[in-house]
CSV table of C-alpha atoms in Angstrom, one decimal:
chain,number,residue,atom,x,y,z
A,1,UNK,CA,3.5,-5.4,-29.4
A,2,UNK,CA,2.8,-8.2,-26.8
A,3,UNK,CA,-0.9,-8.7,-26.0
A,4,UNK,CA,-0.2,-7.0,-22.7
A,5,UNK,CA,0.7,-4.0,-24.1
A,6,UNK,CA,-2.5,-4.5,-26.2
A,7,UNK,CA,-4.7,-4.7,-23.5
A,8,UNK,CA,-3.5,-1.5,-21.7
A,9,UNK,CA,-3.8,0.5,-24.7
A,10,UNK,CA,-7.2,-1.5,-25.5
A,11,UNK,CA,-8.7,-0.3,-21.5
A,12,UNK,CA,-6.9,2.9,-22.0
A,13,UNK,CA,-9.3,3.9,-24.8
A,14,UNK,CA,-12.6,1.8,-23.5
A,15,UNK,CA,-11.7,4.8,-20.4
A,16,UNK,CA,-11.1,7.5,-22.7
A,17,UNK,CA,-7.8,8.7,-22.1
A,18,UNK,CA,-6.9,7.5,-25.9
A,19,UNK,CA,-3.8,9.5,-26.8
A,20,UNK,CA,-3.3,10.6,-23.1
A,21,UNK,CA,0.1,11.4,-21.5
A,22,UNK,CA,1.3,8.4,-18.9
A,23,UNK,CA,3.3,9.2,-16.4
A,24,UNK,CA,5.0,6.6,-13.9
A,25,UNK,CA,4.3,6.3,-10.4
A,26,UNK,CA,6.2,5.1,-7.6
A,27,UNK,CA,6.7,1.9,-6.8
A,28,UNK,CA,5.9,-0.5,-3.9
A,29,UNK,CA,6.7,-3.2,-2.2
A,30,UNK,CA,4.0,-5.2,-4.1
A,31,UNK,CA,4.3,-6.7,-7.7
A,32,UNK,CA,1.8,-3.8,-9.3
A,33,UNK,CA,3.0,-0.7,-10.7
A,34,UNK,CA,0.5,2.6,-11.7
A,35,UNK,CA,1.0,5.0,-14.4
A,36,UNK,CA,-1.3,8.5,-13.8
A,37,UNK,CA,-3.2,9.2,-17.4
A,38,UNK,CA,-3.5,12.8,-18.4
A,39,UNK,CA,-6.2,13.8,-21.1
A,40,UNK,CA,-8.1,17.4,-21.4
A,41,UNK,CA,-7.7,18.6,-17.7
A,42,UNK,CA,-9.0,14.8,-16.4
A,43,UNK,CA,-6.6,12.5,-14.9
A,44,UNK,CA,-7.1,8.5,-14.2
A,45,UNK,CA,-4.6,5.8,-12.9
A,46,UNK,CA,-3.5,2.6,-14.6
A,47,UNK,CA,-2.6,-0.3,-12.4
A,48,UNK,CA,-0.7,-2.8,-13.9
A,49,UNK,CA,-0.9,-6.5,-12.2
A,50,UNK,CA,-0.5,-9.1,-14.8
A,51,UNK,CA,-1.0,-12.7,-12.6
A,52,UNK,CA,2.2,-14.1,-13.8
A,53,UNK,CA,4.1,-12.2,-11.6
A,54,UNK,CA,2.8,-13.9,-8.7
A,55,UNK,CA,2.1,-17.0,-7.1
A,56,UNK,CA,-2.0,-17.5,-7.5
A,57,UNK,CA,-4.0,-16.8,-4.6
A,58,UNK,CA,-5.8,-19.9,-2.0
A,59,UNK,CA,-8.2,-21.6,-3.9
A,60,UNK,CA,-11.8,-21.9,-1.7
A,61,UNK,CA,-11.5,-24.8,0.4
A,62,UNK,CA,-7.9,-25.9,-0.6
A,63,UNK,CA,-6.3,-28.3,1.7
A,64,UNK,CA,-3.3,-27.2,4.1
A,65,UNK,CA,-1.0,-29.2,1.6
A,66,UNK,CA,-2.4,-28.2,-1.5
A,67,UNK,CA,-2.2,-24.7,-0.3
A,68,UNK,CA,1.7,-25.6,0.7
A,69,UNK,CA,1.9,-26.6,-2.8
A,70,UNK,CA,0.6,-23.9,-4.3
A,71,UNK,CA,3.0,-21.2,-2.5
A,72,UNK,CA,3.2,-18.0,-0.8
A,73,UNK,CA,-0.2,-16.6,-1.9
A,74,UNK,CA,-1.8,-19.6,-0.6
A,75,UNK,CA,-0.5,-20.3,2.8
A,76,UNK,CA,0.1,-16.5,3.8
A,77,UNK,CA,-2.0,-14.0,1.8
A,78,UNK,CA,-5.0,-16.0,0.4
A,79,UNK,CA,-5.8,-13.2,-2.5
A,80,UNK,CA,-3.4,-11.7,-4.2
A,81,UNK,CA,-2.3,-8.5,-6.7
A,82,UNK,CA,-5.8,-9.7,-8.8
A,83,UNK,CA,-7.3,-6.8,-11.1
A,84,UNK,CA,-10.5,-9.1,-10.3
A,85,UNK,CA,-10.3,-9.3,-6.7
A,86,UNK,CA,-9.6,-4.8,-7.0
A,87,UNK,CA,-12.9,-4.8,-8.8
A,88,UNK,CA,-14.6,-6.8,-6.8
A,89,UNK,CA,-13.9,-5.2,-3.2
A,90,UNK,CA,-14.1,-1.9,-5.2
A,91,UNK,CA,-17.2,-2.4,-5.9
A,92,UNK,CA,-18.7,-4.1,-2.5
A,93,UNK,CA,-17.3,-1.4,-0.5
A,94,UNK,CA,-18.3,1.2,-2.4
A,95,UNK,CA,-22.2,0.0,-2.5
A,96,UNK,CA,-21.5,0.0,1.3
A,97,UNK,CA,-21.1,3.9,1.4
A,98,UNK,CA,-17.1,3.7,1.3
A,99,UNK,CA,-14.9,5.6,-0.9
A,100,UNK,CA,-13.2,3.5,-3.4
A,101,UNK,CA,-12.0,4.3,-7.1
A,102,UNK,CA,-14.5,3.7,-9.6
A,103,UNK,CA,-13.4,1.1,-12.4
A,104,UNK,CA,-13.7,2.9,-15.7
A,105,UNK,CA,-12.4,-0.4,-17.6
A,106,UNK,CA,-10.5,-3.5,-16.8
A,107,UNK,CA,-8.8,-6.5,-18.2
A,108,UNK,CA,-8.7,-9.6,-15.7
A,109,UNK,CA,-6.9,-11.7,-18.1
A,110,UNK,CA,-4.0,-9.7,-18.5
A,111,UNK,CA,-4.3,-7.5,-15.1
A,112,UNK,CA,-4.7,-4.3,-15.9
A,113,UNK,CA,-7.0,-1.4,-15.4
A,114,UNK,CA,-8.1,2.0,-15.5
A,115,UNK,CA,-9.7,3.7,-12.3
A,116,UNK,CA,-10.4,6.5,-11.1
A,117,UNK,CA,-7.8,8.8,-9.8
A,118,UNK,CA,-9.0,10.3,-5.9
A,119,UNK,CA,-6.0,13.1,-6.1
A,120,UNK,CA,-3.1,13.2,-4.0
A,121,UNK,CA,-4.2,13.8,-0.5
A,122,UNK,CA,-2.7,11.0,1.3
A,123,UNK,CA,-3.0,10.8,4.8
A,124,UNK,CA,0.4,10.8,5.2
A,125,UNK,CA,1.3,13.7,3.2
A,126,UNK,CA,-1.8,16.2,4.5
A,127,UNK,CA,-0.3,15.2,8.3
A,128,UNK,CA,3.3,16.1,7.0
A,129,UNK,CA,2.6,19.7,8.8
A,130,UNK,CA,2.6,17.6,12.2
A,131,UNK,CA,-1.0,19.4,13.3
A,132,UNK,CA,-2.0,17.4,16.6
A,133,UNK,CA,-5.5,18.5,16.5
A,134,UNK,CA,-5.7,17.2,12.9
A,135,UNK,CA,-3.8,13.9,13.2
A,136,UNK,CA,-6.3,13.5,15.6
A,137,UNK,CA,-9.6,14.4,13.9
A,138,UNK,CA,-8.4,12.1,10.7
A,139,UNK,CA,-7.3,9.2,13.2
A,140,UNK,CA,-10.8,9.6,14.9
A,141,UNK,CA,-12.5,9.2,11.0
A,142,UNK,CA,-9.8,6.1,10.7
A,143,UNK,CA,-11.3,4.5,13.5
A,144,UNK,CA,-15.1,5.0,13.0
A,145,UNK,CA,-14.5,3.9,9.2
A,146,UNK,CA,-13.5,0.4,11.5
A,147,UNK,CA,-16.4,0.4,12.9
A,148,UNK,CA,-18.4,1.2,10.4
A,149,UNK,CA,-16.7,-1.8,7.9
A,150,UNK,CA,-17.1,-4.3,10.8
A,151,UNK,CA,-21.0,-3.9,11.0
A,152,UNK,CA,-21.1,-4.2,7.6
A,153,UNK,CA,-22.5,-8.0,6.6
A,154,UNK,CA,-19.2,-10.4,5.1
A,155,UNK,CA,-20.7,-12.4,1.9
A,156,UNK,CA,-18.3,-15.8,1.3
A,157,UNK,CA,-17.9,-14.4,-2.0
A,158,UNK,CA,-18.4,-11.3,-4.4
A,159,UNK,CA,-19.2,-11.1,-7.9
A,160,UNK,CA,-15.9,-10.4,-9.9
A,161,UNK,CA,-15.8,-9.4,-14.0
A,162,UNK,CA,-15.0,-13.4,-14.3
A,163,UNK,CA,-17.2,-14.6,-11.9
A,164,UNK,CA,-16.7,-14.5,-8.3
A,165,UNK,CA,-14.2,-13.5,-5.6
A,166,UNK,CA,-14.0,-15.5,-2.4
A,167,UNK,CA,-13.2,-14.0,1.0
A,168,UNK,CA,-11.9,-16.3,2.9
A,169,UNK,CA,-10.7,-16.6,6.4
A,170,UNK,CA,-7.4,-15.3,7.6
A,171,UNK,CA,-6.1,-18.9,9.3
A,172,UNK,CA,-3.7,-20.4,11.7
A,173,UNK,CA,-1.6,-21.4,8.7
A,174,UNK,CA,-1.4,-17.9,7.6
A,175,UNK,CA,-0.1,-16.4,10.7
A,176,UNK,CA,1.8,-18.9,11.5
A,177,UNK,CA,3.2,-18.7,7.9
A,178,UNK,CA,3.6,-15.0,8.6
A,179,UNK,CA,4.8,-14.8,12.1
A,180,UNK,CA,7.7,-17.4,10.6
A,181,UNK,CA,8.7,-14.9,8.2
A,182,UNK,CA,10.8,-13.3,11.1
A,183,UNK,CA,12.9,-16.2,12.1
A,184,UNK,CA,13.3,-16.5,8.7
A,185,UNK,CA,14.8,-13.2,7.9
A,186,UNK,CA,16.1,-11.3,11.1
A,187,UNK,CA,19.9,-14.0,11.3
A,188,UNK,CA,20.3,-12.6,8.2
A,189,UNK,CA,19.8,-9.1,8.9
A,190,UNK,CA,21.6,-9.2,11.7
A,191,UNK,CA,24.6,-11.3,10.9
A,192,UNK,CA,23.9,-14.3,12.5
A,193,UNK,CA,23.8,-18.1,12.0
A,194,UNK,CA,20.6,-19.5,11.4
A,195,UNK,CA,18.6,-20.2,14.6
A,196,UNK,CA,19.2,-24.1,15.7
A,197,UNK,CA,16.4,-26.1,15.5
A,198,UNK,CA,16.0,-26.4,19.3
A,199,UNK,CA,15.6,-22.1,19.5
A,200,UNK,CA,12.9,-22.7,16.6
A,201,UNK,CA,11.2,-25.2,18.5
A,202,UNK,CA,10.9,-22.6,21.2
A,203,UNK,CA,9.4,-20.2,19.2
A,204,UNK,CA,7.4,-22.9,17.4
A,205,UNK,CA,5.5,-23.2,21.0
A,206,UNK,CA,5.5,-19.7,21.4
A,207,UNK,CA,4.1,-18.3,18.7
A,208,UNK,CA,1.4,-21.0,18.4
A,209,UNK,CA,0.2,-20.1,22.0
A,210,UNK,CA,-0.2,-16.3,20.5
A,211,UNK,CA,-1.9,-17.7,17.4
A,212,UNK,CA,-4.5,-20.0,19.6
A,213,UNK,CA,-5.7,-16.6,21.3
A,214,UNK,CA,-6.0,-14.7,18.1
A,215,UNK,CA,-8.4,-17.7,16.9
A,216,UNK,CA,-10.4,-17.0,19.4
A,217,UNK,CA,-10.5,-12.9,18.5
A,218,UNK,CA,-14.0,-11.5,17.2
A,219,UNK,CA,-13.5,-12.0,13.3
A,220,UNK,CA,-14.3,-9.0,10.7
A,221,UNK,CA,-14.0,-8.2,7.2
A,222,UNK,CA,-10.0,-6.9,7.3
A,223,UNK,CA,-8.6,-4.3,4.5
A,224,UNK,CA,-5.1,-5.7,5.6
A,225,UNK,CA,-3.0,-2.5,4.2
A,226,UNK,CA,-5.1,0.2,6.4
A,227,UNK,CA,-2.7,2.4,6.4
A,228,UNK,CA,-1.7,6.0,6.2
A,229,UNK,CA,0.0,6.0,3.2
A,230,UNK,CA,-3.3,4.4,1.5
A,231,UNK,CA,-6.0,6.6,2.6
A,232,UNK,CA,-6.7,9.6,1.0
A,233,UNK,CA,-8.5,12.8,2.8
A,234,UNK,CA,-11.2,13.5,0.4
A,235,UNK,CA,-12.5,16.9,2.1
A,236,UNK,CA,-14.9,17.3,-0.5
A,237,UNK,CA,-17.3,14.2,0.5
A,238,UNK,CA,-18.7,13.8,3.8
A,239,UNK,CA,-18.7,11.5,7.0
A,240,UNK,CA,-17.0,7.8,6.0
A,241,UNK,CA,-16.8,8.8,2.2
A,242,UNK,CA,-13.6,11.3,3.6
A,243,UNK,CA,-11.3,8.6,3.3
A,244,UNK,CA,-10.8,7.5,0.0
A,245,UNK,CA,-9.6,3.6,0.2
A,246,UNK,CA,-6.7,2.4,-2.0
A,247,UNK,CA,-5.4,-0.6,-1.1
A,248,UNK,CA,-7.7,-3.6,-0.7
A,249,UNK,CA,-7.5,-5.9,-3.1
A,250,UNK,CA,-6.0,-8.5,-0.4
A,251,UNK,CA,-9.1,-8.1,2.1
A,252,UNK,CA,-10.0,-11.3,3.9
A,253,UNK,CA,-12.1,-12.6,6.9
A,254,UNK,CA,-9.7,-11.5,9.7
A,255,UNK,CA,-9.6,-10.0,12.5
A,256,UNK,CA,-11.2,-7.2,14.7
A,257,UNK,CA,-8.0,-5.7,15.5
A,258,UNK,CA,-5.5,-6.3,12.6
A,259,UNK,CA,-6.5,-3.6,10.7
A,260,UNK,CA,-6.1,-1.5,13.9
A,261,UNK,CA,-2.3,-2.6,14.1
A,262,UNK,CA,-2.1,-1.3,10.1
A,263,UNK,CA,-3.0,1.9,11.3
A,264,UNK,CA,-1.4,2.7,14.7
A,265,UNK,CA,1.7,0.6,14.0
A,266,UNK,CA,2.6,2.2,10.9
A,267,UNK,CA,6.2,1.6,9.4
A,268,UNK,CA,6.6,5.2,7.7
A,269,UNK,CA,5.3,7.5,10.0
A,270,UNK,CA,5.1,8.4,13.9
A,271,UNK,CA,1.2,8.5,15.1
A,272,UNK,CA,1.0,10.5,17.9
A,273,UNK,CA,-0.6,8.8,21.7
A,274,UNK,CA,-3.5,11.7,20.9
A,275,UNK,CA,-4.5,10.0,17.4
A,276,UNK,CA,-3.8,6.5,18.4
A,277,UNK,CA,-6.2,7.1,21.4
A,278,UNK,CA,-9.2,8.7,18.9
A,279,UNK,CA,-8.8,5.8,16.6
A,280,UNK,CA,-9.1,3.3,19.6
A,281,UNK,CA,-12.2,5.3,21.1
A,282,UNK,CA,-14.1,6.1,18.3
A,283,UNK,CA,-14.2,2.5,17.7
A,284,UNK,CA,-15.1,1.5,21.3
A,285,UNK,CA,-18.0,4.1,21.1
A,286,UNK,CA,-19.7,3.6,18.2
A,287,UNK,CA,-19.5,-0.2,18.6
A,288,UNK,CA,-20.2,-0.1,22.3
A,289,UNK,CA,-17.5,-3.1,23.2
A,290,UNK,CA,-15.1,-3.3,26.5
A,291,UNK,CA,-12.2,-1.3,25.4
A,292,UNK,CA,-9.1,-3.0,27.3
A,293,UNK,CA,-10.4,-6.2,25.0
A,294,UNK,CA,-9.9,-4.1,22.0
A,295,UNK,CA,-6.8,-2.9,23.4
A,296,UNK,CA,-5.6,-6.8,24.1
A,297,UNK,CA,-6.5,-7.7,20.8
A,298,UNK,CA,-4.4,-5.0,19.4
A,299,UNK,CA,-1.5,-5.9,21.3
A,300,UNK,CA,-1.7,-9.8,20.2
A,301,UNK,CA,-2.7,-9.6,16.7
A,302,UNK,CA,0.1,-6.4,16.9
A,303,UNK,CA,2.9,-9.0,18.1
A,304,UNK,CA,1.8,-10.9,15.0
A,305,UNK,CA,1.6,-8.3,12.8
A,306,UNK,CA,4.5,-6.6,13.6
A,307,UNK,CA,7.1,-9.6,13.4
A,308,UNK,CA,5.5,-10.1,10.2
A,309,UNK,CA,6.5,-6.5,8.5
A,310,UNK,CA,9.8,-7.2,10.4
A,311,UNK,CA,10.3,-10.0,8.5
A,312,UNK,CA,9.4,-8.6,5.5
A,313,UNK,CA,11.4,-6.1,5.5
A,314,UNK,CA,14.5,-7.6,6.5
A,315,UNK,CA,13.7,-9.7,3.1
A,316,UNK,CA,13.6,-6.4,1.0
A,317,UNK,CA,17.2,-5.7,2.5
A,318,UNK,CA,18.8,-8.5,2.4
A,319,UNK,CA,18.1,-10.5,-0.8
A,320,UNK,CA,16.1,-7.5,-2.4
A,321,UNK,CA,18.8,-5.2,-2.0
A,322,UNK,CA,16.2,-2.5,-1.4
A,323,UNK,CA,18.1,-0.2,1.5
A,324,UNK,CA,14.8,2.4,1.7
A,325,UNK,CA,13.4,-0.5,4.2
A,326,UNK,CA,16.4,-0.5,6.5
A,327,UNK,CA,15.3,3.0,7.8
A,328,UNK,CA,11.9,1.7,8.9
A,329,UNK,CA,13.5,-1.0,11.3
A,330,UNK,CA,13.6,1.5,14.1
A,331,UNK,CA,9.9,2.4,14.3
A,332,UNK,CA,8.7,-1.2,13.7
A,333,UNK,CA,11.2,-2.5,16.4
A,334,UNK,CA,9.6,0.3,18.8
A,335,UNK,CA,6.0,-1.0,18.3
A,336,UNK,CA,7.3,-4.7,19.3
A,337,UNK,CA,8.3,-3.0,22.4
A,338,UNK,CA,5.4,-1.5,22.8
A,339,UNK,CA,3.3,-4.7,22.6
A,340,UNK,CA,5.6,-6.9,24.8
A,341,UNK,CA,4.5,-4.9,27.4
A,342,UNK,CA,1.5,-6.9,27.7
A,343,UNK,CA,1.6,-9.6,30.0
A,344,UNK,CA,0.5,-12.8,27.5
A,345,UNK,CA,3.0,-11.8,25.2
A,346,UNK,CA,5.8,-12.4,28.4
A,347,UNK,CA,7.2,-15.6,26.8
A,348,UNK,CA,7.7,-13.7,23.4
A,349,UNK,CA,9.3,-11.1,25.2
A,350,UNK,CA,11.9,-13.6,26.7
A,351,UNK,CA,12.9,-15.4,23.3
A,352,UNK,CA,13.5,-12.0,22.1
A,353,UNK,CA,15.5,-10.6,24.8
A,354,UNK,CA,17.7,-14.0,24.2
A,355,UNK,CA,17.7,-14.8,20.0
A,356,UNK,CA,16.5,-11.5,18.3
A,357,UNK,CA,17.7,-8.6,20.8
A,358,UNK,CA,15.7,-5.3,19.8
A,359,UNK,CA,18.4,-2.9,20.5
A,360,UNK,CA,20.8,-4.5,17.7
A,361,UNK,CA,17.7,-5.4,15.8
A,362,UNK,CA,16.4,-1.3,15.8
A,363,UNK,CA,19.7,0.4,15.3
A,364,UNK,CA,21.9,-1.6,13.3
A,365,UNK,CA,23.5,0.6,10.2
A,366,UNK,CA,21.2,3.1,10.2
């Protein structure tokens, strides 16, 4: 037995769910994989993320070259699939009055651990019934739980089971090192050559402009994968403790708006205008800002954002070979549409049109 296998079954029974059934979840996009324990009526996950399957994350302070060095982690994410970095926003957020899994044990070494199961109610799968009036209400709850996580005070670091976790800030090398990730990708995905080094140079200018304004954007603590597909509805608990968090082992000093773009430009589902406006709203109200700057932001950090997923898919299809992506392409290429609208993102909107043209880019082979 390797000494991974020993440490699952070693957390396993410090939880336990000793001699429990273990029953495969679903995979992701990501390099962890979960396992639902079953024992006497009680159920737990295990999340797998042993660190050897990724790069490691931005050391504090690293240098723009050490951090090129050090790969995709470094210049893009910062964190990474850490069982350390789970525990430790886990933890902060919870003492914050969020909803997080507990941690019933963990191994940071190895990367595994045993939390606690929040049930099944994802946002996405209570709003499969397509009920306006509750997209709305949960979208509403989305957006105050914003609000709520942005007036909440951003230490540089949180205690972690082997010491500390930094949070550090979302930079112009990682967006840039994001944005990039669709020139990268769409030629492929869409049969062409490989863009000439004068159309990169273009975008080069382009997307630096963008970047310069997001700099300038209010920053907050960002969740990164606000999404609907990991929040859970947890009607049981009340106000901000209704949405059970999943996914935030990646947090960083971002953005006020990114996490916004997470939620209203979702790849697997459609949100309605009503539940994109009472996310937007609720926000403006309880944090009493100018809401056509919230509504920039969005748009801008959105252009970012979205060419990012973009990318990322195309990626998954073409040298991952994973097809489920391909059907996404269509929403995601109808929220870069939406945000071209907006007049600073006009230049953008021009290379597009010419290099990257969203009709083939939405509708090809699916």
């Amino acid at each position: 037995m390797s000494s991974f296998e020993e440490a699952i079954d070693d957390i396993i029974q410090k939880a336990g769910f000793e001699n429990c059934q273990r029953i495969k979840l679903m995979e992701d996009a990501s390099t962890r994989s979960y396992e639902r324990l079953y024992k006497d009526n009680q159920t737990a996950i295990l999340m797998k993320a042993p660190p050897g399957n990724e790069n490691p994350p931005c050391p504090k302070d690293a240098s723009v070259e050490e951090r090129l060095d050090l790969g995709w982690n470094a210049t893009s994410r910062l964190a990474g699939s850490r069982v350390e970095a789970f525990v430790a926003l886990s933890n902060f957020l919870s003492k914050n009055g969020f909803s997080t899994p507990r941690i019933y044990a963990s191994n940071v070494e190895e990367g595994v651990a045993v939390i606690e199961d929040l049930g099944l109610d994802l946002y996405a799968e209570v709003l499969k019934d397509k009920d306006v009036y509750k997209e709305q209400s949960l979208y509403k709850l989305a957006g105050e739980l914003l609000a709520k996580l942005h007036n909440t005070e951003i230490p540089a670091e949180l205690p972690a089971p082997n010491g500390v976790w930094p949070l550090l800030e979302f930079d112009a090398l990682a967006l840039t090192v994001n944005a990039d990730l669709f020139v990268s990708w769409v030629p492929q995905f869409l049969g062409m050559a490989e863009y000439s080094q004068e159309v990169l140079a273009e975008w080069a200018q382009i997307r630096s402009d963008i970047i310069a304004k997001i700099l300038k954007h209010p920053r907050k603590l960002t969740l990164r994968d606000y999404h609907a597909e990991n929040m859970l509805y947890l009607n049981d608990r009340e106000g901000m403790a209704k949405i059970g968090l999943l996914d935030f082992q990646d947090a960083v000093i971002g953005f006020r708006a990114w996490d916004f773009s997470m939620l209203l430009h979702d790849a697997r589902r459609d949100v309605s205008k009503e539940a994109h406006e009472a996310a937007v709203k609720a926000y403006v109200a309880t944090m009493r800002i100018v809401e056509e700057d919230l509504r920039n932001e969005i748009d801008l950090e959105g252009s970012i954002n979205i060419l990012r997923i973009i990318g990322i898919f195309a990626r998954l299809i073409e040298r991952d070979k994973k097809e489920k992506y391909r059907a996404f392409m269509p929403r995601m290429v109808g929220h870069l549409e939406t945000v071209l609208k907006n007049p600073e993102l006009h230049a953008l909107k021009n290379w597009i049109d010419k290099y990257a043209p969203l009709k083939e880019l939405g509708q090809i082979n699916v």
